[in-house]
């Protein structure tokens, strides 16, 4: 019995160390790839505990191998927008301009009950109060309320009287996102003009967002020393 206790304690410490190695986000909401790694680690850790005849090293090696693999994939995805899309998917807009995109909900297998449950977690019980909503890659719903239903101080000063969707990110990590550009208030021609006027290439941009009125913000990539 004491051997089982010691093996369980060692594996417990190993799993904690592995999760810490993979980063703080593991403790919060998980991306699909992170969830897969976490499930695998938890299953592997139980085997040497349940069967004392299995060498302890048989559990420790795959645990740290998976943790190292997750760190490697994380580093790779950090430097590649396409890799992030493959591993984690992409956010999906389910409400835009106050209109529900039923096709997107169906693709996500997201029922109206799921949508309303998520909205209630924000204290929203009337879907007509929502201007914009997006299902994140973690499955969480992010919500942007219509102006008149936002905090009272905004209404008091008459800010943003006309409801509008939040800015659209059209360039991320030096890569243009065509579908986002199509949703934005600027055309492909206008985008090319902006880059030409600022003497920039798409690869020079770290982040570019466009508001519904066509105004934009560009964050240039920092030069690597």
Coordinates of N, CA, C and O in Angstrom, one line a residue, residues 34-200:
X34 N -4.8 21.6 -26.6 CA -4.4 21.6 -25.2 C -5.2 20.6 -24.4 O -4.8 19.9 -23.5
X35 N -6.5 20.5 -24.7 CA -7.4 19.6 -24.1 C -7.0 18.2 -24.4 O -7.0 17.3 -23.5
X36 N -6.6 17.9 -25.6 CA -6.2 16.6 -26.0 C -5.0 16.1 -25.2 O -4.9 15.0 -24.7
X37 N -4.0 17.0 -25.1 CA -2.8 16.7 -24.3 C -3.1 16.5 -22.8 O -2.6 15.6 -22.2
X38 N -4.0 17.3 -22.3 CA -4.4 17.2 -20.9 C -5.1 15.9 -20.6 O -4.8 15.2 -19.6
X39 N -6.0 15.4 -21.5 CA -6.7 14.2 -21.3 C -5.7 13.0 -21.4 O -5.7 12.1 -20.6
X40 N -4.8 13.1 -22.4 CA -3.8 12.0 -22.5 C -2.9 11.9 -21.2 O -2.6 10.8 -20.8
X41 N -2.5 13.0 -20.7 CA -1.6 13.0 -19.5 C -2.3 12.4 -18.3 O -1.8 11.6 -17.6
X42 N -3.6 12.8 -18.2 CA -4.4 12.3 -17.0 C -4.6 10.8 -17.1 O -4.5 10.1 -16.1
X43 N -4.8 10.3 -18.4 CA -5.0 8.8 -18.6 C -3.7 8.1 -18.3 O -3.7 7.0 -17.7
X44 N -2.6 8.6 -18.8 CA -1.3 7.9 -18.7 C -0.9 7.9 -17.2 O -0.4 6.9 -16.7
X45 N -1.2 8.9 -16.5 CA -0.8 9.0 -15.1 C -1.5 8.0 -14.2 O -1.0 7.5 -13.2
X46 N -2.7 7.5 -14.6 CA -3.5 6.6 -13.8 C -3.0 5.2 -13.9 O -3.1 4.3 -13.0
X47 N -2.3 4.9 -15.0 CA -1.9 3.5 -15.3 C -0.9 2.9 -14.3 O -1.1 1.9 -13.7
X48 N 0.2 3.6 -14.0 CA 1.2 3.1 -13.0 C 0.6 3.1 -11.6 O 1.0 2.3 -10.7
X49 N -0.4 3.9 -11.3 CA -1.1 3.9 -10.0 C -2.0 2.7 -9.8 O -2.0 2.0 -8.8
X50 N -2.7 2.4 -10.9 CA -3.7 1.3 -10.8 C -3.0 -0.1 -10.9 O -3.4 -1.1 -10.3
X51 N -1.8 -0.1 -11.6 CA -1.1 -1.4 -11.7 C 0.3 -1.2 -11.2 O 1.2 -0.8 -12.0
X52 N 0.6 -1.6 -10.0 CA 2.0 -1.5 -9.5 C 3.1 -2.2 -10.2 O 4.3 -1.9 -10.1
X53 N 2.7 -3.2 -11.1 CA 3.6 -4.0 -11.8 C 4.2 -3.2 -13.0 O 5.3 -3.5 -13.6
X54 N 3.5 -2.1 -13.4 CA 4.0 -1.2 -14.4 C 5.1 -0.3 -13.9 O 4.9 0.4 -12.9
X55 N 6.3 -0.3 -14.5 CA 7.4 0.6 -14.0 C 7.0 2.0 -14.0 O 6.3 2.5 -14.9
X56 N 7.4 2.7 -13.0 CA 7.0 4.1 -12.8 C 7.5 5.0 -14.0 O 6.9 5.9 -14.4
X57 N 8.7 4.6 -14.5 CA 9.3 5.4 -15.6 C 8.4 5.3 -16.9 O 8.4 6.2 -17.7
X58 N 7.6 4.2 -17.0 CA 6.7 4.1 -18.1 C 5.6 5.2 -18.1 O 5.1 5.5 -19.1
X59 N 5.3 5.7 -16.9 CA 4.3 6.8 -16.8 C 5.0 8.1 -16.9 O 4.4 9.1 -17.5
X60 N 6.2 8.3 -16.3 CA 6.8 9.6 -16.3 C 7.3 10.0 -17.7 O 7.2 11.2 -18.0
X61 N 7.9 9.1 -18.4 CA 8.4 9.5 -19.8 C 7.4 10.0 -20.7 O 7.6 11.1 -21.3
X62 N 6.2 9.3 -20.9 CA 5.2 9.9 -21.8 C 4.6 11.2 -21.3 O 4.2 12.0 -22.1
X63 N 4.5 11.3 -20.0 CA 3.9 12.6 -19.5 C 4.8 13.8 -19.9 O 4.3 14.8 -20.4
X64 N 6.1 13.7 -19.6 CA 7.0 14.8 -20.0 C 7.2 14.9 -21.5 O 7.5 16.0 -22.0
X65 N 7.1 13.8 -22.2 CA 7.2 13.8 -23.7 C 6.0 14.6 -24.2 O 6.2 15.5 -25.1
X66 N 4.8 14.4 -23.7 CA 3.6 15.1 -24.2 C 3.7 16.6 -23.8 O 3.3 17.5 -24.6
X67 N 4.2 16.9 -22.6 CA 4.4 18.3 -22.1 C 5.4 19.0 -23.0 O 5.1 20.1 -23.5
X68 N 6.5 18.3 -23.4 CA 7.5 18.9 -24.2 C 6.9 19.2 -25.6 O 7.2 20.2 -26.3
X69 N 6.1 18.2 -26.1 CA 5.5 18.3 -27.4 C 4.6 19.5 -27.5 O 4.5 20.3 -28.4
X70 N 3.8 19.7 -26.4 CA 2.9 20.8 -26.3 C 3.6 22.1 -26.3 O 3.2 23.1 -27.0
X71 N 4.7 22.2 -25.6 CA 5.5 23.4 -25.6 C 6.1 23.7 -27.0 O 6.1 24.9 -27.5
X72 N 6.6 22.7 -27.7 CA 7.1 22.8 -29.0 C 6.0 23.3 -30.0 O 6.3 24.2 -30.8
X73 N 4.9 22.7 -29.9 CA 3.8 23.0 -30.8 C 3.3 24.5 -30.5 O 3.0 25.3 -31.4
X74 N 3.3 24.8 -29.2 CA 2.9 26.2 -28.8 C 3.9 27.2 -29.4 O 3.5 28.3 -29.8
X75 N 5.2 26.9 -29.3 CA 6.2 27.8 -29.9 C 6.0 28.0 -31.4 O 6.1 29.1 -31.9
X76 N 5.7 26.9 -32.1 CA 5.5 26.9 -33.5 C 4.2 27.7 -33.9 O 4.3 28.5 -34.8
X77 N 3.1 27.5 -33.1 CA 1.9 28.2 -33.4 C 2.1 29.7 -33.1 O 1.4 30.5 -33.7
X78 N 2.9 30.0 -32.1 CA 3.2 31.4 -31.8 C 3.7 32.2 -33.0 O 3.5 33.4 -33.1
X79 N 4.5 31.5 -33.8 CA 5.1 32.2 -35.0 C 4.4 31.9 -36.3 O 4.9 32.3 -37.3
X80 N 3.3 31.2 -36.2 CA 2.6 30.9 -37.5 C 1.0 31.0 -37.3 O 0.5 30.2 -36.5
X81 N 0.4 32.0 -37.9 CA -1.0 32.2 -37.8 C -1.7 31.0 -38.4 O -2.7 30.5 -37.9
X82 N -1.2 30.4 -39.5 CA -1.8 29.2 -40.1 C -1.8 28.0 -39.2 O -2.8 27.3 -39.2
X83 N -0.7 27.8 -38.5 CA -0.6 26.7 -37.6 C -1.7 26.8 -36.5 O -2.3 25.9 -36.1
X84 N -1.8 28.1 -36.0 CA -2.8 28.3 -34.9 C -4.2 28.0 -35.4 O -5.1 27.4 -34.7
X85 N -4.5 28.3 -36.7 CA -5.8 28.0 -37.3 C -6.1 26.5 -37.4 O -7.2 26.0 -37.1
X86 N -5.0 25.8 -37.8 CA -5.1 24.3 -37.9 C -5.4 23.7 -36.6 O -6.2 22.8 -36.4
X87 N -4.6 24.1 -35.6 CA -4.7 23.4 -34.3 C -5.9 23.9 -33.4 O -6.5 23.1 -32.7
X88 N -6.2 25.2 -33.5 CA -7.2 25.7 -32.6 C -8.5 26.1 -33.3 O -9.5 26.5 -32.6
X89 N -8.5 26.2 -34.6 CA -9.7 26.7 -35.3 C -9.7 28.2 -35.3 O -8.6 28.8 -35.1
X90 N -10.8 28.8 -35.5 CA -10.9 30.2 -35.5 C -12.2 30.7 -34.9 O -13.2 29.9 -34.8
X91 N -12.3 31.9 -34.4 CA -13.5 32.4 -33.8 C -14.6 32.5 -34.9 O -14.3 32.8 -36.0
X92 N -15.9 32.2 -34.5 CA -17.0 32.2 -35.4 C -18.0 33.3 -34.9 O -18.5 33.2 -33.8
X93 N -18.3 34.2 -35.8 CA -19.3 35.2 -35.5 C -20.7 34.6 -35.6 O -21.1 34.2 -36.7
X94 N -21.5 34.7 -34.6 CA -22.8 34.1 -34.6 C -23.9 35.2 -34.5 O -25.1 34.9 -34.9
X95 N -23.6 36.4 -34.1 CA -24.5 37.5 -34.2 C -23.7 38.7 -34.6 O -22.7 39.1 -34.1
X96 N -24.2 39.4 -35.7 CA -23.6 40.6 -36.2 C -24.7 41.6 -36.6 O -25.6 41.2 -37.2
X97 N -24.5 42.8 -36.2 CA -25.5 43.8 -36.4 C -26.8 43.5 -35.8 O -27.9 43.9 -36.3
X98 N -26.8 42.7 -34.7 CA -28.0 42.3 -34.0 C -28.7 41.2 -34.6 O -29.8 40.8 -34.2
X99 N -28.2 40.6 -35.7 CA -28.9 39.5 -36.5 C -28.1 38.2 -36.2 O -26.9 38.1 -36.3
X100 N -28.9 37.2 -35.8 CA -28.3 35.8 -35.6 C -28.0 35.2 -36.9 O -28.8 35.1 -37.8
X101 N -26.8 34.6 -37.0 CA -26.4 33.8 -38.2 C -26.7 32.4 -37.9 O -26.0 31.6 -37.3
X102 N -27.9 31.9 -38.3 CA -28.4 30.6 -38.0 C -27.5 29.5 -38.7 O -27.4 28.4 -38.2
X103 N -27.0 29.9 -39.8 CA -26.1 28.9 -40.6 C -24.9 28.6 -39.7 O -24.5 27.4 -39.6
X104 N -24.3 29.6 -39.1 CA -23.1 29.4 -38.3 C -23.4 28.6 -37.1 O -22.6 27.8 -36.7
X105 N -24.5 28.9 -36.5 CA -24.9 28.2 -35.3 C -25.1 26.7 -35.6 O -24.7 25.8 -34.8
X106 N -25.6 26.4 -36.8 CA -25.8 25.0 -37.2 C -24.5 24.3 -37.4 O -24.3 23.2 -37.1
X107 N -23.6 25.0 -38.1 CA -22.2 24.5 -38.3 C -21.5 24.1 -37.0 O -20.8 23.2 -36.9
X108 N -21.7 25.0 -36.0 CA -21.1 24.8 -34.7 C -21.9 23.8 -33.8 O -21.4 23.4 -32.7
X109 N -23.0 23.3 -34.3 CA -23.9 22.5 -33.5 C -24.3 23.2 -32.2 O -24.3 22.6 -31.1
X110 N -24.5 24.5 -32.3 CA -24.8 25.4 -31.2 C -26.3 25.7 -31.2 O -26.8 26.4 -32.1
X111 N -27.0 25.1 -30.3 CA -28.5 25.3 -30.3 C -28.8 26.7 -29.7 O -28.0 27.3 -29.1
X112 N -30.1 27.1 -29.9 CA -30.5 28.4 -29.4 C -30.5 28.3 -27.9 O -30.3 29.3 -27.2
X113 N -30.7 27.1 -27.3 CA -30.6 27.0 -25.9 C -29.2 27.2 -25.4 O -29.0 27.9 -24.3
X114 N -28.2 26.7 -26.1 CA -26.8 26.9 -25.8 C -26.5 28.4 -25.8 O -25.8 29.0 -25.0
X115 N -27.0 29.1 -26.9 CA -26.8 30.5 -27.1 C -27.4 31.3 -25.9 O -26.7 32.2 -25.3
X116 N -28.6 31.0 -25.6 CA -29.3 31.8 -24.5 C -28.7 31.5 -23.2 O -28.6 32.4 -22.3
X117 N -28.2 30.3 -22.9 CA -27.5 29.9 -21.7 C -26.3 30.8 -21.5 O -26.0 31.3 -20.5
X118 N -25.5 30.9 -22.6 CA -24.3 31.6 -22.6 C -24.6 33.1 -22.4 O -23.8 33.8 -21.7
X119 N -25.6 33.6 -23.0 CA -26.0 35.0 -22.8 C -26.4 35.3 -21.4 O -26.1 36.4 -20.8
X120 N -27.1 34.4 -20.8 CA -27.6 34.6 -19.4 C -26.4 34.7 -18.5 O -26.5 35.4 -17.4
X121 N -25.3 34.1 -18.8 CA -24.1 34.2 -17.9 C -23.6 35.6 -17.9 O -22.8 36.0 -17.0
X122 N -23.9 36.4 -18.9 CA -23.6 37.8 -19.0 C -24.7 38.7 -18.4 O -24.6 39.9 -18.4
X123 N -25.8 38.1 -17.9 CA -26.9 38.8 -17.4 C -27.8 39.3 -18.5 O -28.6 40.3 -18.3
X124 N -27.7 38.7 -19.7 CA -28.6 39.1 -20.8 C -29.6 38.1 -21.0 O -29.4 36.9 -21.3
X125 N -30.9 38.5 -20.9 CA -32.0 37.6 -21.0 C -32.9 37.9 -22.3 O -33.8 37.1 -22.6
X126 N -32.5 39.0 -22.9 CA -33.2 39.3 -24.2 C -32.2 39.4 -25.3 O -31.3 40.3 -25.3
X127 N -32.3 38.5 -26.3 CA -31.3 38.5 -27.3 C -31.3 39.7 -28.2 O -30.3 40.0 -28.9
X128 N -32.4 40.5 -28.1 CA -32.4 41.8 -28.9 C -31.5 42.8 -28.4 O -31.2 43.8 -29.0
X129 N -30.9 42.6 -27.2 CA -29.9 43.5 -26.6 C -28.5 43.3 -27.1 O -27.6 44.1 -26.9
X130 N -28.3 42.3 -27.9 CA -27.0 41.9 -28.4 C -26.7 42.5 -29.8 O -27.5 42.3 -30.7
X131 N -25.6 43.2 -29.9 CA -25.2 43.8 -31.2 C -24.3 42.8 -31.9 O -24.4 42.6 -33.1
X132 N -23.4 42.2 -31.1 CA -22.3 41.3 -31.8 C -22.0 40.2 -30.8 O -21.9 40.4 -29.6
X133 N -21.8 39.0 -31.3 CA -21.4 37.9 -30.5 C -20.5 36.9 -31.3 O -20.8 36.7 -32.5
X134 N -19.5 36.4 -30.6 CA -18.6 35.5 -31.3 C -18.3 34.3 -30.4 O -18.1 34.5 -29.2
X135 N -18.3 33.1 -31.0 CA -17.9 31.9 -30.3 C -16.4 31.7 -30.5 O -15.9 31.6 -31.6
X136 N -15.6 31.8 -29.4 CA -14.2 31.7 -29.4 C -13.7 30.3 -29.7 O -14.5 29.4 -29.6
X137 N -12.4 30.2 -29.9 CA -11.9 28.8 -30.2 C -12.0 27.9 -29.0 O -11.9 26.7 -29.2
X138 N -12.1 28.5 -27.8 CA -12.3 27.7 -26.6 C -13.7 27.2 -26.4 O -14.0 26.4 -25.5
X139 N -14.6 27.7 -27.2 CA -16.1 27.4 -27.1 C -16.8 28.5 -26.3 O -18.0 28.4 -26.2
X140 N -16.1 29.4 -25.7 CA -16.7 30.5 -24.9 C -17.4 31.5 -25.8 O -16.9 31.7 -26.9
X141 N -18.4 32.1 -25.3 CA -19.1 33.1 -26.1 C -18.7 34.5 -25.6 O -18.8 34.8 -24.4
X142 N -18.2 35.4 -26.6 CA -17.9 36.8 -26.2 C -19.0 37.7 -26.8 O -19.5 37.5 -27.9
X143 N -19.5 38.6 -26.0 CA -20.7 39.4 -26.3 C -20.4 40.9 -26.3 O -19.8 41.4 -25.4
X144 N -21.0 41.6 -27.3 CA -20.9 43.0 -27.3 C -22.3 43.5 -27.4 O -23.1 43.3 -28.3
X145 N -22.8 44.3 -26.3 CA -24.2 44.7 -26.2 C -24.4 46.0 -27.1 O -23.5 46.7 -27.4
X146 N -25.7 46.2 -27.5 CA -26.0 47.4 -28.2 C -25.8 48.6 -27.2 O -25.9 48.4 -26.0
X147 N -25.5 49.7 -27.8 CA -25.1 50.9 -27.0 C -26.1 51.2 -25.9 O -25.8 51.5 -24.8
X148 N -27.4 51.2 -26.3 CA -28.4 51.7 -25.3 C -28.5 50.7 -24.1 O -29.2 51.1 -23.1
X149 N -28.0 49.5 -24.2 CA -28.0 48.6 -23.1 C -26.7 48.4 -22.4 O -26.6 47.7 -21.4
X150 N -25.7 49.2 -22.8 CA -24.5 49.2 -22.1 C -24.5 50.1 -20.8 O -25.6 50.6 -20.5
X151 N -23.4 50.2 -20.2 CA -23.3 50.9 -18.9 C -23.9 52.3 -19.0 O -23.8 53.0 -20.0
X152 N -24.6 52.7 -18.0 CA -25.4 54.0 -18.0 C -24.6 55.2 -18.3 O -25.0 56.1 -19.0
X153 N -23.3 55.2 -17.9 CA -22.5 56.4 -18.1 C -22.3 56.7 -19.6 O -22.1 57.8 -20.0
X154 N -22.3 55.7 -20.4 CA -22.1 55.9 -21.9 C -23.3 56.6 -22.4 O -23.2 57.5 -23.3
X155 N -24.5 56.1 -22.0 CA -25.7 56.7 -22.5 C -25.9 58.1 -22.0 O -26.4 59.0 -22.7
X156 N -25.4 58.4 -20.8 CA -25.5 59.7 -20.2 C -24.8 60.8 -21.1 O -25.2 61.9 -21.2
X157 N -23.6 60.4 -21.6 CA -22.8 61.4 -22.4 C -23.1 61.3 -23.8 O -22.5 62.0 -24.6
X158 N -24.0 60.5 -24.2 CA -24.4 60.4 -25.6 C -23.4 59.8 -26.5 O -23.3 60.1 -27.7
X159 N -22.5 58.9 -26.0 CA -21.4 58.4 -26.8 C -21.9 57.2 -27.6 O -22.8 56.4 -27.2
X160 N -21.4 57.2 -28.9 CA -21.7 56.1 -29.8 C -23.3 55.9 -29.9 O -23.8 54.8 -29.6
X161 N -23.9 56.9 -30.2 CA -25.4 56.8 -30.3 C -25.9 55.8 -31.3 O -26.9 55.2 -31.1
X162 N -25.1 55.6 -32.4 CA -25.5 54.6 -33.4 C -24.8 53.3 -33.1 O -23.6 53.2 -33.0
X163 N -25.6 52.2 -33.0 CA -25.0 50.9 -32.7 C -24.0 50.4 -33.8 O -24.3 50.6 -35.0
X164 N -22.9 49.9 -33.4 CA -22.0 49.4 -34.4 C -21.2 48.2 -33.9 O -21.0 48.1 -32.7
X165 N -20.8 47.3 -34.8 CA -20.0 46.2 -34.4 C -18.6 46.6 -34.0 O -18.1 47.7 -34.4
X166 N -17.9 45.8 -33.2 CA -16.5 46.2 -32.8 C -15.6 46.1 -34.0 O -15.9 45.6 -35.1
X167 N -14.4 46.7 -33.9 CA -13.4 46.7 -35.0 C -13.1 45.3 -35.5 O -13.1 44.3 -34.7
X168 N -12.8 45.2 -36.8 CA -12.5 43.9 -37.4 C -11.0 43.8 -37.6 O -10.4 44.7 -38.2
X169 N -10.4 42.7 -37.1 CA -8.9 42.5 -37.3 C -8.7 41.9 -38.7 O -9.1 40.8 -39.0
X170 N -8.0 42.7 -39.6 CA -7.9 42.2 -41.0 C -6.4 41.7 -41.2 O -6.2 41.0 -42.2
X171 N -5.5 42.1 -40.4 CA -4.1 41.6 -40.5 C -3.6 41.2 -39.2 O -3.8 41.9 -38.2
X172 N -3.0 40.0 -39.1 CA -2.5 39.4 -37.9 C -1.2 38.7 -38.1 O -1.1 37.9 -39.0
X173 N -0.2 39.2 -37.4 CA 1.1 38.6 -37.5 C 1.6 38.6 -39.0 O 2.2 37.6 -39.5
X174 N 1.4 39.7 -39.7 CA 1.9 39.9 -41.0 C 1.1 39.1 -42.1 O 1.6 39.1 -43.2
X175 N -0.1 38.6 -41.8 CA -0.9 37.9 -42.7 C -2.2 38.5 -42.9 O -2.9 38.7 -41.9
X176 N -2.6 38.8 -44.1 CA -3.9 39.3 -44.4 C -5.0 38.2 -44.3 O -4.8 37.1 -44.8
X177 N -6.1 38.5 -43.6 CA -7.2 37.6 -43.4 C -8.3 38.0 -44.4 O -9.1 38.9 -44.1
X178 N -8.4 37.3 -45.6 CA -9.3 37.7 -46.6 C -10.8 37.8 -46.1 O -11.5 38.8 -46.5
X179 N -11.3 36.8 -45.4 CA -12.7 36.9 -45.0 C -12.9 38.0 -44.0 O -14.0 38.6 -44.1
X180 N -11.9 38.4 -43.2 CA -12.1 39.6 -42.4 C -12.1 40.9 -43.2 O -12.9 41.8 -42.9
X181 N -11.3 40.9 -44.2 CA -11.2 42.1 -45.1 C -12.6 42.3 -45.8 O -13.1 43.4 -45.9
X182 N -13.2 41.2 -46.2 CA -14.5 41.2 -46.8 C -15.6 41.7 -45.9 O -16.5 42.4 -46.3
X183 N -15.4 41.5 -44.6 CA -16.4 41.9 -43.6 C -16.2 43.4 -43.2 O -17.0 44.0 -42.6
X184 N -15.0 43.9 -43.4 CA -14.6 45.2 -42.9 C -15.2 46.3 -43.8 O -15.8 46.0 -44.9
X185 N -15.0 47.5 -43.4 CA -15.5 48.7 -44.1 C -14.6 49.2 -45.2 O -14.9 50.2 -45.8
X186 N -13.5 48.5 -45.4 CA -12.6 48.9 -46.5 C -12.4 47.8 -47.5 O -12.6 46.7 -47.2
X187 N -12.2 48.2 -48.8 CA -12.1 47.3 -49.9 C -10.6 46.8 -50.0 O -9.7 47.4 -49.4
X188 N -10.4 45.8 -50.8 CA -9.1 45.4 -51.1 C -8.2 46.5 -51.7 O -7.0 46.6 -51.4
X189 N -8.9 47.3 -52.6 CA -8.2 48.4 -53.2 C -7.8 49.4 -52.2 O -6.6 49.9 -52.2
X190 N -8.7 49.7 -51.3 CA -8.4 50.7 -50.2 C -7.3 50.2 -49.3 O -6.4 51.0 -48.9
X191 N -7.3 48.9 -49.0 CA -6.2 48.3 -48.2 C -4.9 48.5 -48.9 O -3.9 48.9 -48.2
X192 N -4.8 48.3 -50.2 CA -3.6 48.4 -50.9 C -3.1 49.9 -50.9 O -1.9 50.2 -50.8
X193 N -4.1 50.8 -51.0 CA -3.7 52.2 -51.0 C -3.2 52.6 -49.6 O -2.2 53.4 -49.5
X194 N -3.7 52.1 -48.6 CA -3.3 52.4 -47.2 C -1.8 52.0 -47.0 O -1.0 52.7 -46.5
X195 N -1.5 50.8 -47.5 CA -0.2 50.2 -47.4 C 0.8 51.1 -48.2 O 1.9 51.3 -47.8
X196 N 0.3 51.5 -49.4 CA 1.2 52.2 -50.3 C 1.5 53.6 -49.7 O 2.7 54.1 -49.7
X197 N 0.5 54.2 -49.1 CA 0.7 55.6 -48.5 C 1.6 55.5 -47.3 O 2.3 56.5 -47.0
X198 N 1.6 54.4 -46.6 CA 2.4 54.3 -45.4 C 3.7 53.6 -45.6 O 4.5 53.3 -44.7
X199 N 3.9 53.2 -46.9 CA 5.2 52.6 -47.3 C 5.4 51.3 -46.5 O 6.5 51.0 -46.0
X200 N 4.3 50.5 -46.5 CA 4.4 49.3 -45.7 C 4.0 48.1 -46.6 O 3.3 48.2 -47.6

